[in-house]
XYZ file of N, CA and C in Angstrom:
234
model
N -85.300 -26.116 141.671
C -84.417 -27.252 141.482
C -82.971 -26.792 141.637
N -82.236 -27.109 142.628
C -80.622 -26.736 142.732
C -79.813 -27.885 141.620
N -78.722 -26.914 141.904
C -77.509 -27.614 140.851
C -77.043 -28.673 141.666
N -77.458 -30.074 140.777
C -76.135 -31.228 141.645
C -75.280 -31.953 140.920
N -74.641 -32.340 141.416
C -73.303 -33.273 141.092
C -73.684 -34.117 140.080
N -73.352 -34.989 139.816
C -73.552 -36.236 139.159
C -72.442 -36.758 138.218
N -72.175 -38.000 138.487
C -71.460 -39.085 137.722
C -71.859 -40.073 137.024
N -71.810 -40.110 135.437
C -71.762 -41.565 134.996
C -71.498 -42.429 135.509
N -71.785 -43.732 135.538
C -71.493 -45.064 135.939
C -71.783 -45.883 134.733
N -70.359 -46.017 134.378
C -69.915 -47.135 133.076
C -69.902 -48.247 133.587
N -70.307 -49.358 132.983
C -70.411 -50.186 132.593
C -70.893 -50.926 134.587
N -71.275 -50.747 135.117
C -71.683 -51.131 136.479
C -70.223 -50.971 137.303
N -69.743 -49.590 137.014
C -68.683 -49.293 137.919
C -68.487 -48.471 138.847
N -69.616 -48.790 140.076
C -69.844 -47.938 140.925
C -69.002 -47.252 141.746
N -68.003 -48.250 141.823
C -67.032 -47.532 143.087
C -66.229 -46.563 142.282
N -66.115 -46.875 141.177
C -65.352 -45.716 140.812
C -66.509 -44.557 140.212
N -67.788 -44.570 140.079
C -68.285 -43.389 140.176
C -68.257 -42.447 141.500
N -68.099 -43.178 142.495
C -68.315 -42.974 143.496
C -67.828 -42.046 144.280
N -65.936 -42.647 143.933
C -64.889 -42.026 143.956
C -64.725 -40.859 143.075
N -65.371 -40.720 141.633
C -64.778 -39.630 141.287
C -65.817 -38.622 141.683
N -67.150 -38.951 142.139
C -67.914 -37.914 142.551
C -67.304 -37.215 144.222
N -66.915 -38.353 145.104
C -66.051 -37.654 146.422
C -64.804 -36.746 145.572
N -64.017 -36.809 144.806
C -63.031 -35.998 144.248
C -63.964 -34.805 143.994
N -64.620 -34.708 143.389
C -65.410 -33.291 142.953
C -65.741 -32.621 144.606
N -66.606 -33.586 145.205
C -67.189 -32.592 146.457
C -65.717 -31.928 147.038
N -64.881 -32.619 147.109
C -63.882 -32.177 147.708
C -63.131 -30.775 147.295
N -62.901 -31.237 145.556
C -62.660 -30.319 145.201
C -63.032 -28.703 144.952
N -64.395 -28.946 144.723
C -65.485 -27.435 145.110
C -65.458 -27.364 146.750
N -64.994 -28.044 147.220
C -65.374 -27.556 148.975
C -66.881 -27.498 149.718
N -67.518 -28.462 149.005
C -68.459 -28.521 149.570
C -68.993 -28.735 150.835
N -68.108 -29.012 151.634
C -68.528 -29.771 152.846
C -68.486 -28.405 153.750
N -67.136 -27.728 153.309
C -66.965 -26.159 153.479
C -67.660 -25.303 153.620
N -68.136 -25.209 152.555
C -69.423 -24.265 152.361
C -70.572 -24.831 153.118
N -70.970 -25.666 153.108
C -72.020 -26.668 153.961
C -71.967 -25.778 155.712
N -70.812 -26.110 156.502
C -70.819 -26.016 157.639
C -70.504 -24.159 157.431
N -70.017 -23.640 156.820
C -70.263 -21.942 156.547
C -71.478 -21.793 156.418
N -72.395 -22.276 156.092
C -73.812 -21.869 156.163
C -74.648 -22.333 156.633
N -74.447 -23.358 157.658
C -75.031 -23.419 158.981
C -75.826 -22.508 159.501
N -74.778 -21.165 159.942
C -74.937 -20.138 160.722
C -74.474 -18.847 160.008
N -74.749 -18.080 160.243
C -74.792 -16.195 159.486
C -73.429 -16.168 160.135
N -72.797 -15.406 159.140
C -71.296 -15.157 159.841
C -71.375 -13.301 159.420
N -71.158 -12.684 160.567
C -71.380 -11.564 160.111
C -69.947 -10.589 158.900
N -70.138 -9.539 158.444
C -70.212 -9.004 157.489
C -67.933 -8.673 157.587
N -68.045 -8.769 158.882
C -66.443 -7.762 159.623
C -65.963 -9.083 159.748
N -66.719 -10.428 160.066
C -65.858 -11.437 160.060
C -65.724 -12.309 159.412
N -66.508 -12.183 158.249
C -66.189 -13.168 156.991
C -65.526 -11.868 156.266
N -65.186 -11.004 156.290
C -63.683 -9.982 156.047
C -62.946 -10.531 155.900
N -62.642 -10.746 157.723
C -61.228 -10.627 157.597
C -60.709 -12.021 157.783
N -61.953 -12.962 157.671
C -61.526 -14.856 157.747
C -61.004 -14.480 156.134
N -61.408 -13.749 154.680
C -61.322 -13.824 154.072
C -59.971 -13.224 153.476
N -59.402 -12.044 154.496
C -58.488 -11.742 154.187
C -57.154 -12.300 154.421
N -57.626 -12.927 155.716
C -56.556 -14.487 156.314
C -56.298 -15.259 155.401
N -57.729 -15.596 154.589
C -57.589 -16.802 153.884
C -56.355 -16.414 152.973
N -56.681 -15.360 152.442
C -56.045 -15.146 151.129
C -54.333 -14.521 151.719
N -54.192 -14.032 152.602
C -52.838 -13.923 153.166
C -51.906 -15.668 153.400
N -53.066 -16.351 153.876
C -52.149 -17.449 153.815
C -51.813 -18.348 152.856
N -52.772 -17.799 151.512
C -52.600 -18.335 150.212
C -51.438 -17.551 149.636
N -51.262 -16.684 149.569
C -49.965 -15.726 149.347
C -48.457 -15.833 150.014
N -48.921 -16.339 151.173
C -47.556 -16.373 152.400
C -46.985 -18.410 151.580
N -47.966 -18.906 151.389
C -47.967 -20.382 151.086
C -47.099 -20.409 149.432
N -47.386 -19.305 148.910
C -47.026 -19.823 147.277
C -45.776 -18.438 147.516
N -45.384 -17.743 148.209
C -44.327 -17.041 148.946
C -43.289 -17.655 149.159
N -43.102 -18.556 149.965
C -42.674 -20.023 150.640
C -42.275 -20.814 149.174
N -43.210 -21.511 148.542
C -43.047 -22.233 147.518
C -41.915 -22.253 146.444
N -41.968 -20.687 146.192
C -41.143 -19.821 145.477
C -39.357 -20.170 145.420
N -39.512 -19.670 147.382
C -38.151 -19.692 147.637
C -37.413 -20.922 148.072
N -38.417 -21.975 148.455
C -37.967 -23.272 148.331
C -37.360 -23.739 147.262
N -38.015 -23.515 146.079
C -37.597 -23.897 144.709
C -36.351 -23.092 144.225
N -36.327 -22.068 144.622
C -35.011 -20.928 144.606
C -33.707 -21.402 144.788
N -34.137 -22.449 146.169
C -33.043 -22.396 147.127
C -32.651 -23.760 146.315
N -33.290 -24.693 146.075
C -33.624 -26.174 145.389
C -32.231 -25.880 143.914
N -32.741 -24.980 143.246
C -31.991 -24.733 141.987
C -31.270 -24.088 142.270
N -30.881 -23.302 143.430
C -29.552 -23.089 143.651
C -28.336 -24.183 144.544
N -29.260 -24.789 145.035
C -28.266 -26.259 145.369
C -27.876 -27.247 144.250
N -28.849 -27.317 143.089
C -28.895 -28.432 141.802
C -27.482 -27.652 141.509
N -27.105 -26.349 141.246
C -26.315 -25.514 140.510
C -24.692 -25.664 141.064
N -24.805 -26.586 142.400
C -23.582 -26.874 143.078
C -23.103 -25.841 144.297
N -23.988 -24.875 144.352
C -23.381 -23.981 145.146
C -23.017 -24.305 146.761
């Protein structure tokens, strides 16, 4: 038996179970993982997709940083 999702539905309020169950898939990445395991991705290239990934998670909150830097140094009048 696999692990699944599931949402209450109060009071016959489907669409919004509906909706908060698409928020979850989304949020775990399911659809992600879904089409990643399609097919075998070998060992050197789910590496370095992984090391991408995480470089562009780093380069992204890098960025973030100095936006906000630059943000509170304009609030400051400069």
């Amino acid at each position: 038996m696999g692990t699944g999702r599931s949402v209450k539905v109060v009071k016959g309020a489907v669409d919004e179970a509906y909706f908060k169950l698409i928020q979850i898939i989304k949020r775990n990445n399911v659809v992600g993982e879904l089409r990643l395991a399609k097919r075998h991705e070998k060992r050197g290239v789910k590496r370095r997709r992984l090391e991408s990934k995480r470089w562009r998670t780093q380069f992204a909150n890098e960025v973030r940083k100095k936006v906000q830097l630059v943000n509170e140094i304009r609030k400051q009048g400069a």
